[in-house]
Every structure is written in C-alpha cells, then in structure tokens.
CSV table of C-alpha atoms in Angstrom, one decimal:
chain,number,residue,atom,x,y,z
A,1,MET,CA,26.6,7.8,-76.3
A,2,ASN,CA,26.0,5.5,-73.9
A,3,VAL,CA,29.2,5.8,-71.6
A,4,LEU,CA,27.7,9.9,-71.6
A,5,LEU,CA,25.0,8.0,-70.2
A,6,LEU,CA,25.1,6.0,-67.7
A,7,ASN,CA,28.0,8.6,-65.6
A,8,ILE,CA,24.9,11.2,-65.7
A,9,LEU,CA,23.2,8.4,-64.2
A,10,TYR,CA,25.7,8.1,-61.5
A,11,LEU,CA,26.5,11.2,-61.0
A,12,ILE,CA,22.4,11.4,-60.3
A,13,LEU,CA,22.8,8.2,-58.1
A,14,HIS,CA,25.6,9.8,-56.0
A,15,MET,CA,24.4,12.7,-55.8
A,16,ALA,CA,21.3,11.6,-54.2
A,17,SER,CA,22.8,8.9,-51.9
A,18,SER,CA,25.2,11.9,-50.4
A,19,SER,CA,22.3,14.1,-49.2
A,20,GLN,CA,21.0,10.9,-47.2
A,21,HIS,CA,24.1,9.6,-45.7
A,22,GLU,CA,25.0,13.7,-44.5
A,23,THR,CA,24.7,15.0,-41.7
A,24,ILE,CA,26.9,18.6,-40.0
A,25,VAL,CA,25.8,19.2,-36.0
A,26,THR,CA,26.9,21.2,-33.6
A,27,LEU,CA,29.4,19.5,-31.4
A,28,MET,CA,30.4,22.7,-29.2
A,29,PRO,CA,30.7,25.8,-30.0
A,30,ASN,CA,33.1,26.5,-32.9
A,31,VAL,CA,33.4,22.1,-34.1
A,32,LEU,CA,31.1,20.4,-36.7
A,33,VAL,CA,30.7,16.9,-37.5
A,34,VAL,CA,29.9,16.5,-40.3
A,35,MET,CA,27.7,12.7,-40.1
A,36,VAL,CA,28.9,10.3,-42.9
A,37,ASP,CA,28.1,6.6,-44.0
A,38,ARG,CA,31.5,5.3,-44.3
A,39,LYS,CA,31.0,3.0,-47.3
A,40,VAL,CA,29.8,6.3,-49.7
A,41,PHE,CA,32.1,8.1,-50.6
A,42,THR,CA,30.7,11.2,-50.1
A,43,GLU,CA,31.2,14.7,-50.8
A,44,THR,CA,29.9,17.3,-48.6
A,45,GLN,CA,30.0,21.7,-48.6
A,46,VAL,CA,29.8,22.2,-45.3
A,47,PRO,CA,29.5,26.3,-45.0
A,48,LEU,CA,32.0,28.4,-42.3
A,49,ARG,CA,31.4,31.8,-40.7
A,50,CYS,CA,34.0,33.9,-39.1
A,51,GLY,CA,31.9,36.2,-37.5
A,52,ASP,CA,29.9,40.1,-37.6
A,53,TYR,CA,33.2,41.2,-39.8
A,54,GLN,CA,31.0,42.5,-43.2
A,55,ASP,CA,33.4,45.6,-42.9
A,56,THR,CA,36.3,43.9,-43.5
A,57,GLU,CA,38.4,41.2,-45.3
A,58,VAL,CA,38.6,37.7,-44.4
A,59,ILE,CA,41.3,35.4,-45.4
A,60,TRP,CA,40.7,31.7,-44.7
A,61,ARG,CA,43.1,29.2,-43.8
A,62,ASN,CA,43.1,25.6,-43.5
A,63,GLY,CA,46.5,25.2,-41.0
A,64,LYS,CA,49.1,26.9,-42.4
A,65,GLU,CA,47.4,26.6,-46.2
A,66,ARG,CA,45.6,29.1,-47.0
A,67,LEU,CA,42.5,29.0,-49.1
A,68,GLU,CA,41.7,30.4,-52.1
A,69,ASN,CA,37.4,32.0,-50.8
A,70,LYS,CA,36.8,35.1,-49.4
A,71,GLY,CA,34.1,36.7,-46.7
A,72,ASN,CA,32.9,36.5,-44.0
A,73,GLN,CA,30.6,33.2,-45.2
A,74,ILE,CA,32.0,30.1,-47.2
A,75,ASN,CA,31.5,26.2,-48.4
A,76,VAL,CA,34.4,23.9,-47.8
A,77,GLU,CA,34.1,20.7,-49.4
A,78,VAL,CA,34.9,18.2,-47.3
A,79,VAL,CA,35.6,14.4,-48.4
A,80,GLU,CA,34.6,11.8,-47.9
A,81,MET,CA,36.5,11.8,-43.5
A,82,MET,CA,38.9,13.8,-44.5
A,83,GLY,CA,38.2,16.9,-42.1
A,84,GLY,CA,39.5,20.4,-40.8
A,85,ASN,CA,40.7,23.0,-38.4
A,86,TYR,CA,39.6,26.4,-40.2
A,87,SER,CA,41.1,30.0,-39.3
A,88,CYS,CA,40.3,33.1,-40.2
A,89,HIS,CA,42.2,36.3,-40.3
A,90,ASN,CA,42.0,39.9,-41.6
A,91,ALA,CA,44.6,41.2,-44.7
A,92,ALA,CA,47.6,42.0,-41.8
A,93,GLY,CA,47.4,38.5,-40.6
A,94,ASP,CA,45.8,39.1,-37.2
A,95,TYR,CA,42.9,36.5,-36.2
A,96,LEU,CA,40.1,36.0,-36.1
A,97,ASN,CA,37.9,33.1,-35.5
A,98,HIS,CA,38.3,29.6,-36.4
A,99,THR,CA,36.1,26.1,-37.0
A,100,LEU,CA,37.1,23.1,-35.9
A,101,VAL,CA,35.5,20.6,-39.0
A,102,LEU,CA,35.3,17.2,-37.8
A,103,VAL,CA,34.1,13.6,-39.9
A,104,GLN,CA,32.3,10.9,-37.8
A,105,ASP,CA,31.1,7.5,-39.3
A,106,ILE,CA,26.4,8.5,-38.2
A,107,PRO,CA,26.0,5.7,-35.9
A,108,SER,CA,25.2,1.7,-36.6
A,109,PRO,CA,24.8,-1.1,-34.7
A,110,ASN,CA,27.2,-2.2,-36.9
A,111,ARG,CA,29.7,0.2,-36.9
A,112,THR,CA,33.2,-0.8,-36.8
A,113,ARG,CA,34.6,1.3,-33.6
A,114,ARG,CA,38.8,1.8,-33.2
A,115,VAL,CA,39.6,4.0,-30.6
A,116,LEU,CA,39.0,1.8,-26.8
A,117,GLU,CA,38.9,-1.6,-26.1
A,118,LYS,CA,35.9,-3.4,-25.1
A,119,SER,CA,36.7,-4.2,-21.8
A,120,HIS,CA,36.8,-8.1,-20.4
A,121,ASP,CA,34.8,-7.9,-17.1
A,122,THR,CA,32.3,-6.1,-18.1
A,123,ASP,CA,32.0,-6.2,-22.6
A,124,GLU,CA,31.9,-2.6,-22.2
A,125,TYR,CA,33.9,0.2,-23.8
A,126,ILE,CA,33.8,2.7,-20.7
A,127,ARG,CA,33.9,1.5,-16.7
A,128,CYS,CA,32.5,4.3,-14.0
A,129,LEU,CA,32.5,3.6,-10.4
A,130,ALA,CA,32.3,5.3,-6.9
A,131,LYS,CA,33.6,4.7,-3.4
A,132,ASN,CA,30.9,6.5,-2.4
A,133,TYR,CA,28.0,8.5,-2.4
A,134,SER,CA,29.9,12.1,-2.1
A,135,GLY,CA,28.3,12.3,-5.4
A,136,ILE,CA,32.1,11.8,-7.7
A,137,PHE,CA,32.7,8.6,-9.9
A,138,HIS,CA,35.8,8.2,-11.6
A,139,CYS,CA,35.1,6.2,-15.5
A,140,SER,CA,37.8,4.5,-17.1
A,141,TRP,CA,38.7,2.9,-20.6
A,142,LYS,CA,41.5,1.8,-22.2
A,143,LYS,CA,42.1,2.5,-26.0
A,144,THR,CA,43.4,0.3,-29.0
A,145,GLU,CA,47.6,0.3,-29.7
A,146,TYR,CA,46.4,1.9,-33.2
A,147,ARG,CA,44.6,5.2,-30.9
A,148,MET,CA,46.6,5.8,-28.3
A,149,SER,CA,47.0,9.6,-29.5
A,150,ALA,CA,42.9,10.3,-29.6
A,151,ALA,CA,42.0,12.3,-27.0
A,152,VAL,CA,38.5,13.6,-24.7
A,153,VAL,CA,37.4,16.0,-27.3
A,154,PHE,CA,33.9,16.4,-25.5
A,155,VAL,CA,31.8,15.0,-23.2
A,156,GLN,CA,27.9,15.1,-22.0
A,157,VAL,CA,26.6,14.6,-19.0
A,158,GLY,CA,23.6,15.1,-17.7
A,159,ARG,CA,22.5,16.5,-14.1
A,160,THR,CA,24.9,19.8,-12.6
A,161,ILE,CA,27.5,16.7,-13.9
A,162,SER,CA,31.5,17.8,-14.3
A,163,CYS,CA,34.2,16.2,-15.5
A,164,SER,CA,38.2,16.7,-16.5
A,165,GLU,CA,39.7,14.2,-18.3
A,166,ASP,CA,43.3,12.7,-15.9
A,167,SER,CA,46.1,13.5,-17.0
A,168,ASP,CA,47.2,10.2,-18.3
A,169,GLY,CA,44.3,10.1,-21.0
A,170,GLU,CA,43.1,7.0,-20.3
A,171,GLY,CA,39.8,8.3,-17.8
A,172,LEU,CA,37.7,10.9,-16.4
A,173,THR,CA,36.7,13.0,-13.2
A,174,CYS,CA,33.1,13.8,-12.2
A,175,GLN,CA,31.4,15.2,-9.8
A,176,ASP,CA,27.4,16.3,-9.9
A,177,ARG,CA,27.6,19.3,-7.2
A,178,ASP,CA,24.1,18.4,-6.7
A,179,SER,CA,24.0,15.3,-5.2
A,180,CYS,CA,23.5,15.0,-1.7
A,181,PRO,CA,23.7,11.3,0.3
A,182,PHE,CA,21.3,11.0,2.6
A,183,ALA,CA,18.8,12.2,0.0
A,184,GLU,CA,17.8,9.3,-2.9
A,185,GLU,CA,19.0,9.6,-6.5
A,186,LEU,CA,16.2,10.5,-9.4
A,187,SER,CA,17.4,10.3,-12.3
A,188,ARG,CA,19.6,8.2,-14.0
A,189,ILE,CA,22.9,9.9,-15.1
A,190,LYS,CA,23.9,9.6,-19.1
A,191,LEU,CA,26.9,9.9,-20.0
A,192,THR,CA,28.9,9.4,-23.6
A,193,VAL,CA,32.9,11.0,-24.0
A,194,TYR,CA,33.7,12.6,-27.9
A,195,PHE,CA,37.0,11.0,-28.7
A,196,ARG,CA,38.7,12.6,-31.9
A,197,THR,CA,42.2,11.0,-33.8
A,198,ASN,CA,43.1,14.3,-36.1
A,199,TYR,CA,40.0,14.8,-37.6
A,200,LEU,CA,38.0,11.9,-37.0
A,201,LEU,CA,35.9,11.0,-34.4
A,202,GLU,CA,34.2,8.5,-32.5
A,203,ASP,CA,31.9,8.6,-29.4
A,204,TYR,CA,31.1,6.3,-27.1
A,205,THR,CA,27.4,6.5,-24.7
A,206,ILE,CA,27.5,4.7,-20.8
A,207,THR,CA,24.3,3.3,-20.3
A,208,PRO,CA,21.4,5.4,-18.2
A,209,PHE,CA,22.8,4.4,-14.0
A,210,TYR,CA,22.9,5.7,-10.2
A,211,ILE,CA,25.3,6.4,-8.2
A,212,ARG,CA,24.6,3.3,-6.2
A,213,GLU,CA,24.5,1.2,-9.1
A,214,ILE,CA,27.7,2.2,-9.1
A,215,VAL,CA,29.0,2.0,-6.2
A,216,LYS,CA,32.7,0.2,-4.6
A,217,PRO,CA,34.0,0.3,-1.3
A,218,ASP,CA,37.9,0.7,-1.6
A,219,LYS,CA,39.8,-2.7,-0.1
A,220,ILE,CA,39.7,-3.0,3.5
A,221,ASP,CA,43.2,-2.0,5.2
A,222,ILE,CA,43.0,-4.9,7.7
A,223,THR,CA,43.4,-4.0,10.9
A,224,LYS,CA,44.9,-6.5,13.4
A,225,VAL,CA,45.9,-9.6,13.5
A,226,GLU,CA,45.8,-12.5,17.4
A,227,GLY,CA,46.6,-16.1,16.0
A,228,ASN,CA,43.8,-16.8,14.0
A,229,THR,CA,40.9,-14.1,14.7
A,230,PHE,CA,41.7,-11.0,11.9
A,231,GLN,CA,40.1,-7.4,12.9
A,232,TRP,CA,39.0,-4.2,10.1
A,233,GLY,CA,36.9,-0.8,9.7
A,234,TYR,CA,35.8,0.4,7.4
A,235,PRO,CA,37.1,2.5,4.2
A,236,ALA,CA,39.0,6.3,5.4
A,237,THR,CA,36.8,6.5,2.1
A,238,TRP,CA,33.7,5.1,2.3
A,239,SER,CA,30.4,7.2,3.7
A,240,ARG,CA,29.9,8.8,6.8
A,241,PRO,CA,28.5,8.0,9.0
A,242,CYS,CA,28.4,4.4,9.2
A,243,PRO,CA,25.1,3.1,10.6
A,244,TYR,CA,24.2,4.8,7.8
A,245,PHE,CA,25.6,3.3,5.1
A,246,PRO,CA,26.3,-0.1,7.2
A,247,LEU,CA,28.5,-2.3,4.8
A,248,THR,CA,28.5,-6.0,4.7
A,249,PHE,CA,31.8,-8.0,4.8
A,250,ARG,CA,32.2,-11.8,3.2
A,251,VAL,CA,35.5,-14.1,4.3
A,252,LYS,CA,37.4,-16.2,2.1
A,253,VAL,CA,39.9,-19.1,3.6
A,254,VAL,CA,42.3,-21.2,1.5
A,255,GLN,CA,45.4,-22.2,1.0
A,256,HIS,CA,48.3,-19.8,1.4
A,257,GLU,CA,49.7,-19.7,-2.5
A,258,ALA,CA,46.0,-19.8,-4.3
A,259,SER,CA,43.7,-16.9,-4.9
A,260,CYS,CA,41.0,-15.6,-3.3
A,261,ASP,CA,39.4,-15.9,-6.2
A,262,SER,CA,40.1,-19.4,-6.6
A,263,LYS,CA,37.5,-22.5,-7.1
A,264,GLU,CA,39.9,-24.6,-5.5
A,265,LYS,CA,41.2,-25.2,-2.4
A,266,VAL,CA,39.4,-23.9,-0.6
A,267,PHE,CA,39.3,-24.3,3.3
A,268,ILE,CA,36.1,-21.7,4.1
A,269,SER,CA,34.1,-20.8,1.3
A,270,GLU,CA,32.7,-17.4,1.2
A,271,THR,CA,30.7,-16.5,4.6
A,272,ASN,CA,28.6,-13.3,4.7
A,273,ILE,CA,29.3,-10.9,8.0
A,274,ASN,CA,28.1,-7.8,9.8
A,275,ALA,CA,30.6,-8.3,12.1
A,276,THR,CA,34.6,-6.3,12.5
A,277,GLU,CA,35.8,-9.5,13.5
A,278,PHE,CA,36.3,-12.8,12.4
A,279,THR,CA,38.4,-15.7,13.0
A,280,VAL,CA,39.7,-18.9,11.4
A,281,ARG,CA,38.5,-21.7,13.3
A,282,SER,CA,41.3,-24.5,12.0
A,283,SER,CA,44.0,-26.7,12.8
A,284,TYR,CA,46.0,-25.5,9.5
A,285,LYS,CA,49.2,-23.8,10.2
A,286,LYS,CA,49.2,-21.9,6.6
A,287,TYR,CA,46.6,-20.4,4.7
A,288,CYS,CA,45.1,-16.7,3.2
A,289,PHE,CA,43.3,-15.0,4.6
A,290,CYS,CA,40.9,-12.9,1.6
A,291,LEU,CA,38.5,-10.9,2.7
A,292,GLY,CA,35.5,-8.0,0.7
A,293,ALA,CA,33.2,-5.3,1.8
A,294,LYS,CA,29.7,-4.3,-0.5
A,295,ASP,CA,27.2,-1.7,0.7
A,296,ASP,CA,24.5,-3.8,2.5
A,297,LEU,CA,21.6,-1.8,1.7
A,298,VAL,CA,22.5,-2.1,-2.1
A,299,ASP,CA,22.8,-4.6,-4.4
A,300,SER,CA,26.4,-3.4,-5.9
A,301,GLN,CA,29.4,-3.9,-6.6
A,302,TRP,CA,32.3,-5.6,-3.9
A,303,SER,CA,35.1,-4.4,-3.3
A,304,GLN,CA,38.6,-6.4,-4.8
A,305,TRP,CA,39.9,-8.6,-2.1
A,306,THR,CA,41.7,-8.0,0.6
A,307,ARG,CA,44.2,-10.7,1.4
A,308,TYR,CA,46.6,-11.7,4.4
A,309,GLU,CA,49.3,-14.5,3.9
A,310,VAL,CA,49.4,-17.0,7.8
A,311,LYS,CA,52.6,-19.0,7.8
A,312,ASN,CA,51.7,-20.7,11.3
A,313,LYS,CA,55.3,-23.2,11.8
A,314,PRO,CA,54.1,-26.0,13.6
A,315,ASN,CA,55.4,-26.3,17.0
A,316,LYS,CA,58.4,-28.3,17.8
A,317,HIS,CA,59.5,-30.7,20.3
C-alpha cells in the first residue's frame, strides 16, 4: 500500500514538474520547438495539424516510420530530447505537409553549450565584422569538435536585414537593404542564430551592435618603398569618398624576425598618423615595418597588421 501511494505521489509530482518545464513555440512555419529542462524527465504531448483536410484520410509518418495516429490533427509524444520530422500523406501515400519538431533546453545562465566554441580573443560565440559602411557585414563562428554537422536552421534579425549562410557552414553574410553610409544609425542590430543537430536546437544571440562598432578596415597595401620611406593608400573595400570616411594609421617598427604584435624588440613603438607616407629614420639595416588602419572618427577596430620586412645589407668597403 505504501509503495502504491509513493508511486501515485511520484506521478503527481512528475506531472506538475513537467508542466512547469515544458513550452511549445513556433520557430518558423512547419517548425515547432519544445522547450524542456534537461534536469527533469519530460514527456510532452505535441499537437500536430496537417492542414485543411477534413474529408481526406490522413496518414502520418515520423521519418520512414508509419504512426498509428490518423487524422488531420493528432498528438505525438516527445520524450525528453527526442524530436522528430512528422509528415502527413493521403491514403495513396502522396505527401501533404510536414512539421519538424525540435527540442531545446530552457535558457538559463548555466545552460551547457555544445555547438559553438567561444573565441579566445573576444570571449564570444559569434563575431561580426564589417569592412565598410555599405550595410554588409559578416559573422563567423567555430563549431565544437563533436558538433561539426550542426546546421543553421533559422536566423532572427531586426531591421531590413537579410542573411545567407556561407557555403562552408562557418558564418553568415548579411546586408541591411536600407542602410545609408552617410546617415546615422538609429537602432542597434539584434541577431540570433539557431543551430540544429539532429533534433536538438541551440540558439546564440549576439550583443546588439551598430555597424560603426564592428567596422574593421581590410589590411593596407603598401604601394611604394624607396629606401626607408613607405607609401600606401586606402583599402579598395573602404567607403568612399575618403575625406568623408577618413582613416587614421598606426606604424610600428620591430626587429626583422619579430611579430608586429611583439612588445619586445621594438625599435619604434606604435605611432598614429593621418598621412599615407612614413619614413623610418633609423640606422638599423634589418627591421620589419608594420602598418594598420582604423576609422579616424569612430572608436572601432584596427585592421590586421601589414608586415613589410626590410633586409638592407651593410655596404662593403
């Protein structure tokens, strides 16, 4: 008798906990998401509707498996993280419609991330950069070793922005169709990317940003070198006209075998200039000239270093 009472009490508590930890939301047409708490065992009844087929015999399948449920509207049971791709057919087997049921862990500060790795540089899962103010920007990420097959299933973004996934599956290219390079942005861009692995769903939301905050010019091409004098121009991808979108440049001179990011072996520390020419006034025969650029009017990001190695040999007497 005590065992029976305990079993009944367990079932009551289980049903109460399940109702508190389950939510069914529509991610996009034909895609439902069951939100569950992975720390609690759940069995969710998900309602499916084929369409307006009141006078048609409707047969359902989950993948290739035929279900016992029939009719225009049915309920399917999703146990814990086991979703499914449910399709409905007429008596002749012709396809009528489908619903993809995905499962996602309820968002929480301690939720485990399995699809993407954090960037070592920015501590973010997704990084977005723009080469100019045209409204085009690119977002990139790195998948974990065990989720290389994860695919983007949906991108939620504000404003009049459209995005397309890169062919290698490691980023998005987006464009704000109403962007004007000469106008001030009035609202930040909010972007969330949803990844699917089998029937599991994870979403990654980027901190809202303005284009001007993610602008990073392309590397500078050094166009001319005469002795110790270096000349360069603006990147071909930078916004025009240049006087309206001025760049500031930084130069640095290090020993010839050193990295431009080196804090040691530095002959000339970083110097900011607005000109496109610089002369290294040094008696060193071998050195490395480093050049970078950023928007002169906005506190945005510096371009990657352009590295030019000088190997002057001493004169023979």
